[in-house]
Amino acid sequence: EVQLQASGGGLVQAGGSLRLSCAASGFTHDNYVIEWFRQAPGKKREGVASISGTDGKTYYADSVKGRFTIDADTSNKTVYLQMNSLETEDTAVYYCAAAMWYHTVVLGTEDYFDYWGQGTQVTVSS
């Protein structure tokens, strides 16, 4: 069974950095997409960044381009989200999710994602 475990959230000042981890287990093939979503209080959940297990291609929301980097360590089956130059607007609960049997999906399309990790809180103070 596919399971995802998100971690790495915390409290950081604006301009600081955090690195989120999504430990994956139960994957039996590389045909998947892992995406980081976030949900701020009172707002709809949105896709932040995704990576394809097939070819490693990455996609980013415009709001985080140039600041966030998603990458994967296949040896320990972990996907990371490096978040730099954090802004107060980045405050949210961050989730990682897996869409199986897809090479790529449109960023933020939750319907594709069957497996979700628990959220990890990121709070950016001014």
Protein backbone atom coordinates (compact mmCIF):
# COMPACT_ATOMS: atom_id res chain seq x y z
CA GLU A 1 0.00 0.00 0.00
CA VAL A 2 1.27 3.45 -0.90
CA GLN A 3 1.95 5.66 2.10
CA LEU A 4 3.34 9.17 2.33
CA GLN A 5 4.81 10.84 5.40
CA ALA A 6 5.36 14.58 5.28
CA SER A 7 7.65 16.40 7.69
CA GLY A 8 9.89 19.41 8.06
CA GLY A 9 7.45 22.22 8.71
CA GLY A 10 8.02 24.85 11.33
CA LEU A 11 8.18 28.52 12.18
CA VAL A 12 10.57 30.70 10.22
CA GLN A 13 11.04 34.41 9.67
CA ALA A 14 10.33 35.97 6.32
CA GLY A 15 13.32 35.54 4.04
CA GLY A 16 14.28 32.28 5.69
CA SER A 17 14.30 28.72 4.40
CA LEU A 18 12.74 25.38 5.19
CA ARG A 19 13.07 21.96 3.63
CA LEU A 20 10.06 19.69 3.63
CA SER A 21 10.36 15.94 3.21
CA CYS A 22 7.85 13.43 1.87
CA ALA A 23 8.88 9.86 2.63
CA ALA A 24 7.16 7.43 0.31
CA SER A 25 6.62 3.70 0.68
CA GLY A 26 4.73 1.03 -1.20
CA PHE A 27 5.71 2.23 -4.67
CA THR A 28 6.17 -0.67 -7.08
CA HIS A 29 6.90 1.32 -10.25
CA ASP A 30 8.12 4.75 -11.39
CA ASN A 31 4.95 5.80 -13.19
CA TYR A 32 3.71 8.39 -10.73
CA VAL A 33 3.63 12.08 -9.94
CA ILE A 34 4.35 13.49 -6.50
CA GLU A 35 3.01 16.95 -5.82
CA TRP A 36 3.21 19.32 -2.91
CA PHE A 37 -0.02 21.14 -2.14
CA ARG A 38 -0.69 23.79 0.46
CA GLN A 39 -3.73 25.21 2.14
CA ALA A 40 -3.72 28.53 3.91
CA PRO A 41 -6.44 29.43 6.43
CA GLY A 42 -9.65 30.32 4.64
CA LYS A 43 -8.22 29.52 1.24
CA LYS A 44 -8.59 26.73 -1.24
CA ARG A 45 -5.85 24.09 -1.39
CA GLU A 46 -3.44 24.78 -4.24
CA GLY A 47 -0.72 22.89 -6.03
CA VAL A 48 2.78 24.21 -5.36
CA ALA A 49 5.26 21.95 -7.13
CA SER A 50 5.30 18.51 -8.70
CA ILE A 51 7.83 15.98 -9.93
CA SER A 52 7.40 13.07 -12.30
CA GLY A 53 8.73 9.71 -11.20
CA THR A 54 9.15 8.74 -14.86
CA ASP A 55 11.49 11.45 -16.06
CA GLY A 56 12.04 13.77 -13.11
CA LYS A 57 10.39 16.75 -14.80
CA THR A 58 9.27 19.40 -12.37
CA TYR A 59 6.53 22.00 -12.42
CA TYR A 60 5.93 24.98 -10.19
CA ALA A 61 3.17 27.39 -9.38
CA ASP A 62 4.01 30.93 -10.50
CA SER A 63 3.91 32.12 -6.91
CA VAL A 64 6.89 29.95 -5.92
CA LYS A 65 9.00 29.84 -9.08
CA GLY A 66 12.57 30.79 -8.38
CA ARG A 67 12.11 30.29 -4.63
CA PHE A 68 11.05 26.67 -4.22
CA THR A 69 12.74 23.56 -5.59
CA ILE A 70 11.27 20.07 -5.67
CA ASP A 71 13.58 17.11 -6.01
CA ALA A 72 13.64 13.41 -5.27
CA ASP A 73 16.11 11.02 -3.73
CA THR A 74 15.16 7.69 -5.25
CA SER A 75 17.58 5.78 -3.03
CA ASN A 76 15.55 6.57 0.06
CA LYS A 77 12.25 7.20 -1.75
CA THR A 78 11.89 10.74 -0.46
CA VAL A 79 10.71 13.86 -2.24
CA TYR A 80 11.88 17.19 -0.91
CA LEU A 81 10.58 20.72 -1.20
CA GLN A 82 13.31 23.26 -0.58
CA MET A 83 11.69 26.58 0.22
CA ASN A 84 13.86 29.69 0.13
CA SER A 85 13.07 33.39 0.47
CA LEU A 86 9.92 32.51 2.34
CA GLU A 87 7.15 35.07 2.51
CA THR A 88 4.31 35.44 4.97
CA GLU A 89 1.99 34.42 2.13
CA ASP A 90 3.65 30.99 2.15
CA THR A 91 2.13 30.26 5.55
CA ALA A 92 -0.03 27.17 5.13
CA VAL A 93 -0.37 23.50 5.86
CA TYR A 94 1.68 21.65 3.25
CA TYR A 95 0.70 18.20 1.97
CA CYS A 96 2.43 15.79 -0.35
CA ALA A 97 0.33 13.59 -2.59
CA ALA A 98 0.86 10.85 -5.15
CA ALA A 99 -0.91 10.28 -8.44
CA MET A 100 -0.24 6.74 -9.59
CA TRP A 101 0.00 5.62 -13.22
CA TYR A 102 0.46 9.16 -14.50
CA HIS A 103 3.49 10.59 -16.26
CA THR A 104 2.38 14.16 -15.66
CA VAL A 105 -0.69 15.98 -14.36
CA VAL A 106 -1.84 19.58 -14.47
CA LEU A 107 -0.53 21.25 -11.34
CA GLY A 108 -3.17 21.53 -8.66
CA THR A 109 -5.60 18.97 -10.07
CA GLU A 110 -6.48 17.09 -6.92
CA ASP A 111 -8.68 14.50 -8.63
CA TYR A 112 -5.61 12.64 -9.89
CA PHE A 113 -4.18 12.11 -6.42
CA ASP A 114 -5.24 9.01 -4.52
CA TYR A 115 -2.65 9.08 -1.79
CA TRP A 116 -2.01 11.91 0.63
CA GLY A 117 0.41 12.44 3.44
CA GLN A 118 -0.59 14.18 6.62
CA GLY A 119 -0.04 17.91 6.54
CA THR A 120 2.92 19.75 7.96
CA GLN A 121 2.48 23.32 9.15
CA VAL A 122 4.69 26.06 7.75
CA THR A 123 4.42 29.43 9.43
CA VAL A 124 6.34 32.43 8.14
CA SER A 125 6.48 35.42 10.45
CA SER A 126 7.12 38.98 9.36
